[in-house]
mmCIF file of C-alpha atoms and ligand atoms in Angstrom:
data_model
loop_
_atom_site.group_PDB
_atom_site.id
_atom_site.type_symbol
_atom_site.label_atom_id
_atom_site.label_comp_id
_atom_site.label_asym_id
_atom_site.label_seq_id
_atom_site.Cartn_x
_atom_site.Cartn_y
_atom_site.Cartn_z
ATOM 1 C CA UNK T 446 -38.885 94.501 53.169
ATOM 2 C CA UNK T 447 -38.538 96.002 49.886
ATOM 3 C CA UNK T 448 -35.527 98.312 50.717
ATOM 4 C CA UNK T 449 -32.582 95.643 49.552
ATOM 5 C CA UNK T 450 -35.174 95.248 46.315
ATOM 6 C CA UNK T 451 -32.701 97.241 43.572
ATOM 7 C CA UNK T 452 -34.580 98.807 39.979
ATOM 8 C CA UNK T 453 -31.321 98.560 36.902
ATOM 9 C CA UNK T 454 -32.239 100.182 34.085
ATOM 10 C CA UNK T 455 -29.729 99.011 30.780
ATOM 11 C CA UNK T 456 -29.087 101.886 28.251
ATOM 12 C CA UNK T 457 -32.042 103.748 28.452
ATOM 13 C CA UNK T 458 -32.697 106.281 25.796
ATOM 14 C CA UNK T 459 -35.309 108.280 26.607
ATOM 15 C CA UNK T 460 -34.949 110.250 30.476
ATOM 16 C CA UNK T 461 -38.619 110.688 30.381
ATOM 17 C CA UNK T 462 -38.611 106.819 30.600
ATOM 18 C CA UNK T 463 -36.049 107.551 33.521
ATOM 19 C CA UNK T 464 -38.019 109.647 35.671
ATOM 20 C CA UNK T 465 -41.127 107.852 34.996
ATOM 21 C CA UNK T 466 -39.461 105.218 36.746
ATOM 22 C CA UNK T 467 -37.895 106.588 39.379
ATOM 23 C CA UNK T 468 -41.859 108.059 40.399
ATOM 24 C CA UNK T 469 -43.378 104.893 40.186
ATOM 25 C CA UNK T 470 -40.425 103.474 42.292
ATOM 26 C CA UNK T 471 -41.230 105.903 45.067
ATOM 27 C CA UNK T 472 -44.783 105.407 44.859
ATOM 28 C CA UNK T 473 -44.161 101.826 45.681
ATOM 29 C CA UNK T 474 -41.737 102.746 48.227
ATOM 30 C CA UNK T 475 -38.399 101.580 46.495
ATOM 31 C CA UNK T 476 -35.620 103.718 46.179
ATOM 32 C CA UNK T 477 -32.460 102.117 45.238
ATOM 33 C CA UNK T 478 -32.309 103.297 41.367
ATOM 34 C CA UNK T 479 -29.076 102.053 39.071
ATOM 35 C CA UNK T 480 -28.805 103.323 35.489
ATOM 36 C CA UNK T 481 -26.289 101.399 33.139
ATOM 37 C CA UNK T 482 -24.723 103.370 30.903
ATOM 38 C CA UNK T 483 -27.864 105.780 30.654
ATOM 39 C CA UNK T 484 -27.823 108.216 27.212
ATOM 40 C CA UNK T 485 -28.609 111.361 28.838
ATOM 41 C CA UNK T 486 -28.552 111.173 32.638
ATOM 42 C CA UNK T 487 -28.860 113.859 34.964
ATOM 43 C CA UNK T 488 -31.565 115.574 32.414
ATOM 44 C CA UNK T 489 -34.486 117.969 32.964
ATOM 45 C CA UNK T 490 -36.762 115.911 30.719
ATOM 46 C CA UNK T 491 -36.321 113.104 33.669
ATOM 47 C CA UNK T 492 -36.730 115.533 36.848
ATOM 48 C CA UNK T 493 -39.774 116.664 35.155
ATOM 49 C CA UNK T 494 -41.161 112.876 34.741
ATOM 50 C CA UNK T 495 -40.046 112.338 38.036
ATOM 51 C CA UNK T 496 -42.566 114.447 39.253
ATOM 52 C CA UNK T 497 -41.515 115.182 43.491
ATOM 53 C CA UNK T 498 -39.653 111.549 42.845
ATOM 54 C CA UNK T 499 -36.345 113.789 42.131
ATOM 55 C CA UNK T 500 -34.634 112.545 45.138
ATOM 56 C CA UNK T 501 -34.373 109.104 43.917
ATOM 57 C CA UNK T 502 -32.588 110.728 40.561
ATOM 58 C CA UNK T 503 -30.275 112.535 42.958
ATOM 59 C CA UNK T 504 -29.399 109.124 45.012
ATOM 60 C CA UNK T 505 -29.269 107.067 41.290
ATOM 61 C CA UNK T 506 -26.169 105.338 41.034
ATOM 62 C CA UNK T 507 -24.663 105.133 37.273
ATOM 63 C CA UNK T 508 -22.463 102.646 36.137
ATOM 64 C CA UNK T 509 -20.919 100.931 33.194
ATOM 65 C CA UNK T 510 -22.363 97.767 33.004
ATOM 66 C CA UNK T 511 -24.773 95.452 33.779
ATOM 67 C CA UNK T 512 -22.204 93.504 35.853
ATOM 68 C CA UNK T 513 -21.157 96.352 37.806
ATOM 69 C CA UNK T 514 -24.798 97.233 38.736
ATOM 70 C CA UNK T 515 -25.717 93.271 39.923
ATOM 71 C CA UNK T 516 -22.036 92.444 41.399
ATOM 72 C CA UNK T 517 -23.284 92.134 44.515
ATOM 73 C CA UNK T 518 -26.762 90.673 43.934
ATOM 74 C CA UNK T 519 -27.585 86.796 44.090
ATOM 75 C CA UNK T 520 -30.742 87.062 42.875
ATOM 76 C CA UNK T 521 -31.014 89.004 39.390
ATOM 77 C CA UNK T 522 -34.592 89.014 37.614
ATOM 78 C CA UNK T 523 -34.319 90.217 33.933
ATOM 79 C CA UNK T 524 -37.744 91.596 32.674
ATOM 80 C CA UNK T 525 -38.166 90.740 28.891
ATOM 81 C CA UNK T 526 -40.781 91.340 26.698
ATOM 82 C CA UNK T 527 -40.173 88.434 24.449
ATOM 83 C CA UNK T 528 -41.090 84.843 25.804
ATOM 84 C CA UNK T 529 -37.523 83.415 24.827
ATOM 85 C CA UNK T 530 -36.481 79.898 23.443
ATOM 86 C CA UNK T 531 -33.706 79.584 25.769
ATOM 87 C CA UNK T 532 -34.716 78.249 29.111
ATOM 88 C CA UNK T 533 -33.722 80.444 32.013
ATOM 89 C CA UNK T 534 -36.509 79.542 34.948
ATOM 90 C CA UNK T 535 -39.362 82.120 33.731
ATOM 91 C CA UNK T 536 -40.982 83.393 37.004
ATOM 92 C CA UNK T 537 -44.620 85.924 36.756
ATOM 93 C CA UNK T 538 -44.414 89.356 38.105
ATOM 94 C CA UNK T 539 -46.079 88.116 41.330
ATOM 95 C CA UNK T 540 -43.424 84.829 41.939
ATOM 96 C CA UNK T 541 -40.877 87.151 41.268
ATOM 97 C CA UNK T 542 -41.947 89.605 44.048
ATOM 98 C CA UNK T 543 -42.172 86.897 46.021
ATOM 99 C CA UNK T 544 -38.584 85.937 45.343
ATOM 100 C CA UNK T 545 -37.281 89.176 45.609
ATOM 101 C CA UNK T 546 -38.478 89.663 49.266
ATOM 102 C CA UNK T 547 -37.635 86.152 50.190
ATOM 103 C CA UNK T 548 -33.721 86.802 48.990
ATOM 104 C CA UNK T 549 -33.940 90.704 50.522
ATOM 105 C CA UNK T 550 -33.634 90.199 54.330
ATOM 106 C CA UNK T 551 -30.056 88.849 52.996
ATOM 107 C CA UNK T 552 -28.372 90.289 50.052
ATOM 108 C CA UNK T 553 -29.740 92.611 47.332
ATOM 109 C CA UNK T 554 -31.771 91.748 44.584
ATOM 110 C CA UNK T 555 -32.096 93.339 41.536
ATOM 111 C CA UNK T 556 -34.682 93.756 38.729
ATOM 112 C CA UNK T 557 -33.102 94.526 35.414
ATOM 113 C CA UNK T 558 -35.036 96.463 32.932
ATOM 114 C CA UNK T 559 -33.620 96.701 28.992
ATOM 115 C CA UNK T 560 -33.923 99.598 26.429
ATOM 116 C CA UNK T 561 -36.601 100.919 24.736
ATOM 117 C CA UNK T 562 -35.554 99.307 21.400
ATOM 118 C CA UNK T 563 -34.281 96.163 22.078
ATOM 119 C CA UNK T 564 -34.652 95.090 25.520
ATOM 120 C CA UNK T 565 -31.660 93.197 27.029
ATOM 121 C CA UNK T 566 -28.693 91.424 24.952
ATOM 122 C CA UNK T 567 -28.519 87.633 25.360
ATOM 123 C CA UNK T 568 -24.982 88.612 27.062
ATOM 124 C CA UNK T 569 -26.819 90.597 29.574
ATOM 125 C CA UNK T 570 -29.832 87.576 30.409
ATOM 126 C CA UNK T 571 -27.046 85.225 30.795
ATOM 127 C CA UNK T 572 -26.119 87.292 33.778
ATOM 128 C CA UNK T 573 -29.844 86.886 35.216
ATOM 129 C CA UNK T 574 -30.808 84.213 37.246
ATOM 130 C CA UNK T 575 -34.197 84.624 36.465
ATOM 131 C CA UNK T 576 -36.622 85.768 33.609
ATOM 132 C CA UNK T 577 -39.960 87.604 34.593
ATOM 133 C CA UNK T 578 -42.666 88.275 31.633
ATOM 134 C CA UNK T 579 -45.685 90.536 32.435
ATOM 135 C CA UNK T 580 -48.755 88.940 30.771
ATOM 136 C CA UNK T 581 -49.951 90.839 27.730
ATOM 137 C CA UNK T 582 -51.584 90.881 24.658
ATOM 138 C CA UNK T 583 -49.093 88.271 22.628
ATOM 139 C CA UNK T 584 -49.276 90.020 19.660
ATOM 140 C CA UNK T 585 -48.485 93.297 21.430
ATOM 141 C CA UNK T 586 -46.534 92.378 24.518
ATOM 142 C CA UNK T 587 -44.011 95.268 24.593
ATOM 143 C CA UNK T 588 -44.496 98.194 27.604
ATOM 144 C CA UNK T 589 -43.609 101.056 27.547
ATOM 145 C CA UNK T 590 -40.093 100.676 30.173
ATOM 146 C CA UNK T 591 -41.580 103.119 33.311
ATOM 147 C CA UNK T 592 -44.504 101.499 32.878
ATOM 148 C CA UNK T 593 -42.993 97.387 33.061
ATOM 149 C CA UNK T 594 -41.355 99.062 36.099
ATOM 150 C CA UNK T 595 -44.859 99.991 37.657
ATOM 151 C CA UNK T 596 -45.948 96.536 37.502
ATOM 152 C CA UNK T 597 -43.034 95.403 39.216
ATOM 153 C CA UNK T 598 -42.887 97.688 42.060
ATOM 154 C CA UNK T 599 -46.288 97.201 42.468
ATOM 155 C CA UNK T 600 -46.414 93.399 43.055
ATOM 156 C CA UNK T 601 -43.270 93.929 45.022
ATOM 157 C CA UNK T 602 -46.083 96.285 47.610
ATOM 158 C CA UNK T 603 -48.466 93.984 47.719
ATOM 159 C CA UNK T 604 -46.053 91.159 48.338
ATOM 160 C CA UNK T 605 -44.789 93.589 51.106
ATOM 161 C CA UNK T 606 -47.722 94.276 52.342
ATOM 162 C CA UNK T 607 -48.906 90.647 52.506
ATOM 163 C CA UNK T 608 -45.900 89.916 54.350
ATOM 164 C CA UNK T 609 -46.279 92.281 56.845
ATOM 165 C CA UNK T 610 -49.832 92.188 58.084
ATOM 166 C CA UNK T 611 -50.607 89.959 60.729
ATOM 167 C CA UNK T 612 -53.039 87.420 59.817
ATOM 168 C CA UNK T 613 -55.933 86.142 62.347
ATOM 169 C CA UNK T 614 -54.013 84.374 64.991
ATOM 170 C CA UNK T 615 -54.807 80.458 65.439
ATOM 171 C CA UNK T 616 -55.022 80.981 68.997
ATOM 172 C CA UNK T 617 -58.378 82.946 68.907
ATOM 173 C CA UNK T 618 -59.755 80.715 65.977
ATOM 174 C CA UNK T 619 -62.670 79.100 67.482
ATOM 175 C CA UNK T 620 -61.757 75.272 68.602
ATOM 176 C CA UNK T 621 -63.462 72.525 67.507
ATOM 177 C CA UNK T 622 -65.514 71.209 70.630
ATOM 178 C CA UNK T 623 -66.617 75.515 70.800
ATOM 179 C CA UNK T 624 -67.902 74.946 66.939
ATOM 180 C CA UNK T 625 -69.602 71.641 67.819
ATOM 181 C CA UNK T 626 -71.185 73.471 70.448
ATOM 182 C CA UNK T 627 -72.462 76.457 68.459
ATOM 183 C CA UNK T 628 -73.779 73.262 66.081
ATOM 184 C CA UNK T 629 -75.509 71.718 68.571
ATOM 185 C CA UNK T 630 -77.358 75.338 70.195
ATOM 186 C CA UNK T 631 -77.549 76.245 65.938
ATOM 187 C CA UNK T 632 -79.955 72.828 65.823
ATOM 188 C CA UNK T 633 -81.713 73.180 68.743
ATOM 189 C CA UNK T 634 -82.455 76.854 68.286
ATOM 190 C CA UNK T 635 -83.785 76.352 64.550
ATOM 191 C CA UNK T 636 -85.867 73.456 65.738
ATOM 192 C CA UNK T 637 -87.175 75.912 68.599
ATOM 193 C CA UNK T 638 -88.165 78.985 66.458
ATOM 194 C CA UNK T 639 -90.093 76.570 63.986
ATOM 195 C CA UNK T 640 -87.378 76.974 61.562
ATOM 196 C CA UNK T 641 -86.723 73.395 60.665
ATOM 197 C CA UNK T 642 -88.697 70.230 60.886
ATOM 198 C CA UNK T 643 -86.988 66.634 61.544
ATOM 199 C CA UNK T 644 -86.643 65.862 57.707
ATOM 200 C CA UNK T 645 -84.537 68.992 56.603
ATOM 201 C CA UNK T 646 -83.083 69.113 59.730
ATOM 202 C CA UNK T 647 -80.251 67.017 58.852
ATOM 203 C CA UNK T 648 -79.573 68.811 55.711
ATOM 204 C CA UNK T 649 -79.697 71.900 56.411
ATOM 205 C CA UNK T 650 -77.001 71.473 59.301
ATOM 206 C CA UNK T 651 -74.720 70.363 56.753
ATOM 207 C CA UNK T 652 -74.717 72.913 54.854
ATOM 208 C CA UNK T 653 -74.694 75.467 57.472
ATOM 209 C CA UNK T 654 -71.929 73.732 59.125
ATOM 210 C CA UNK T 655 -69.604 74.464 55.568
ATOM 211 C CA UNK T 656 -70.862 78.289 55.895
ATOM 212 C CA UNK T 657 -69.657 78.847 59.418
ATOM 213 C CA UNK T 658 -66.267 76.443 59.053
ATOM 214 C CA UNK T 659 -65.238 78.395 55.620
ATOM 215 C CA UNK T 660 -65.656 81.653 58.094
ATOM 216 C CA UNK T 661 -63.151 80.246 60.756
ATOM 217 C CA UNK T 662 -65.244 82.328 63.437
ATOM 218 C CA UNK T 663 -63.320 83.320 66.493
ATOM 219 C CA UNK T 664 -64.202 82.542 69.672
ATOM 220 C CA UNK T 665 -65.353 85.679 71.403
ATOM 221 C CA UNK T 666 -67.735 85.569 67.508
ATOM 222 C CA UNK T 667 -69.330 82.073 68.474
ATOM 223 C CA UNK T 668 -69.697 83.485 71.573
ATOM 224 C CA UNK T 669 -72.088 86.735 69.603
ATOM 225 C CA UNK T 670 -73.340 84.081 67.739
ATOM 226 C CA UNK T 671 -74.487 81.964 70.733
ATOM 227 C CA UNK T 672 -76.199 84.510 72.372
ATOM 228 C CA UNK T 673 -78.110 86.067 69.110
ATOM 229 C CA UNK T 674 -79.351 82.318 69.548
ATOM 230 C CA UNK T 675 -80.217 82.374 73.423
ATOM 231 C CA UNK T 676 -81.793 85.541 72.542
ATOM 232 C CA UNK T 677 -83.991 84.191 69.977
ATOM 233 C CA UNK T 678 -84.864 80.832 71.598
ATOM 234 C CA UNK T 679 -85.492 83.709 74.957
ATOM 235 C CA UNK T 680 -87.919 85.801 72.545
ATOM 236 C CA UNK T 681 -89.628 82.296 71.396
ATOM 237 C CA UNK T 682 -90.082 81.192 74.971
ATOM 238 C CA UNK T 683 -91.562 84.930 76.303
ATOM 239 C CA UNK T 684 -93.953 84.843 73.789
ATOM 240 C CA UNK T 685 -95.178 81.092 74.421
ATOM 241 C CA UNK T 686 -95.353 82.675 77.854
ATOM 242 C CA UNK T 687 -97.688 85.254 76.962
ATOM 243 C CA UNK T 688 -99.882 82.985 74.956
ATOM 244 C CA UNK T 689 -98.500 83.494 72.178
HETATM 245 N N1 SAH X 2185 -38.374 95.952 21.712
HETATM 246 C C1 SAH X 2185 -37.925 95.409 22.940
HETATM 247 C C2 SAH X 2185 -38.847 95.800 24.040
HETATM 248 C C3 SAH X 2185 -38.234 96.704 24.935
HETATM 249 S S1 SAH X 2185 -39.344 97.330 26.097
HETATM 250 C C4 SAH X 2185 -37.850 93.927 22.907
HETATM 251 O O1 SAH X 2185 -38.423 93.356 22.013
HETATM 252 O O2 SAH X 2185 -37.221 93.333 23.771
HETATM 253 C C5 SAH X 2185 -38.174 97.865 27.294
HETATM 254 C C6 SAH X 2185 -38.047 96.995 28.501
HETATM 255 O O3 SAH X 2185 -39.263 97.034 29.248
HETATM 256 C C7 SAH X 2185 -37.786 95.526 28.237
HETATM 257 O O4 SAH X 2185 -36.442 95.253 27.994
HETATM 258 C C8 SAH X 2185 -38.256 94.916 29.554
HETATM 259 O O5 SAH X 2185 -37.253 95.051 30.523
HETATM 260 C C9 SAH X 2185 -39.443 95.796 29.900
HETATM 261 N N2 SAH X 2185 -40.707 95.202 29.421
HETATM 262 C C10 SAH X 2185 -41.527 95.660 28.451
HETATM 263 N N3 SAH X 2185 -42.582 94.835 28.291
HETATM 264 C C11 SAH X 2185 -42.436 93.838 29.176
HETATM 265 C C12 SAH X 2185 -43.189 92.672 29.499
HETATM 266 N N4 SAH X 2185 -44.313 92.352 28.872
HETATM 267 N N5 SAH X 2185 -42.730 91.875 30.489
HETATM 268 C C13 SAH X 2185 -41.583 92.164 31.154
HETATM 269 N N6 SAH X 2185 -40.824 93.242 30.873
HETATM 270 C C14 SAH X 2185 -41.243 94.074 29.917
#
């Protein structure tokens, strides 16, 4: 749930930069946009960036300063470009999705994004709880603002996404007397089509044991499995049948 997941931007100069965020924001399905103390804010240059986003510029709430924009927020997550000295808990773009939606289903969170030419003040990280650095080139680690705010909202869909789809229930995961029976028809079926001899026998099990225990098969899929195997062992007996 991404919707209590809030984008501040401090001071920015450029409203290009402005609606460049606010249209990867709604590609990733955020909307909650706060500008601090923008320079030019409502501007054409940032409904033309915003490209269809410009309801998100509408909704954008503006305020003074940084405090005003997190006062609510527990969670804060300052994105910096610089790796700095002073130790707040440095989180990755991913961990700090992942700490965003965990905090969301409670109170706002917000992810703070500083100006084009100097990023956030030390004042202003003191008021973060966190620090998140996307991994660059360290000798060129600076993005362009929309653009650190694309990486964010993306990991914040995945994470969302993650969340949200059901995995493979344990209840239909195959049990393990079903597996030790598939084994045990696997063995008997190799030996039957000519497949394995006595002395590889033993081996070869093994291993194929790992391949179908890393899949975590299903029942009703042992079950397909089982009867590709009756089939075969079926086929193998018709033809001995025929004289084959
Ligand atoms: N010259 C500034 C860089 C500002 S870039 C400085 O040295 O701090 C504008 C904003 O984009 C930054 O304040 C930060 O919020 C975000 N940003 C840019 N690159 C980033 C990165 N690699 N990781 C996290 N945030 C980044």
């Amino acid at each position: 749930m991404t919707n209590n997941v809030r984008i501040v931007m401090v001071q920015t100069s450029h409203p290009g930069n402005i609606g460049a965020a606010a249209r990867a924001m709604k590609n990733m399905c955020l909307s909650e946009l706060v500008l601090v103390d923008p320079k030019r804010f409502p501007c054409d240059e940032a409904t033309v960036r915003a490209s269809g986003a410009d309801d998100l510029l509408a909704s954008a709430r503006v305020v003074g300063s940084l405090a005003d924009a997190i006062a609510d927020c527990r969670i804060v997550i300052g994105a910096s470009a610089r790796l700095r000295s002073v130790s707040w808990p440095l989180v990755t773009p991913r961990e700090a999705a992942a700490l965003a939606l965990a905090e969301a289903p409670t109170a706002p969170v917000s992810i703070v994004f500083g100006r084009e030419s100097s990023g956030l003040s030390n004042d202003e990280l003191d008021l973060c709880t966190h620090l998140v650095h996307i991994p660059t080139n360290p000798e060129y680690s600076s993005l362009n603002v929309a653009m650190a705010v694309q990486v964010l909202a993306y990991e914040l869909m995945v994470a969302d996404i993650d969340a949200t789809t059901p995995t493979e229930s344990m209840e239909d995961v195959a049990s393990n007397a079903e597996m030790e029976g598939f084994f045990g028809h696997l063995e008997q079926a190799l030996d039957e089509i000519g497949f394995t001899d006595e002395r590889r026998s033993a081996k070869l099990m093994r291993r194929l044991r790992r391949l179908f225990h890393r899949a975590t098969p299903a029942s009703d899929e042992i079950n397909i499995l089982r009867g590709i195997l009756s089939a075969a062992q079926g086929r193998k007996s018709m033809r001995r049948d025929a004289g084959d």
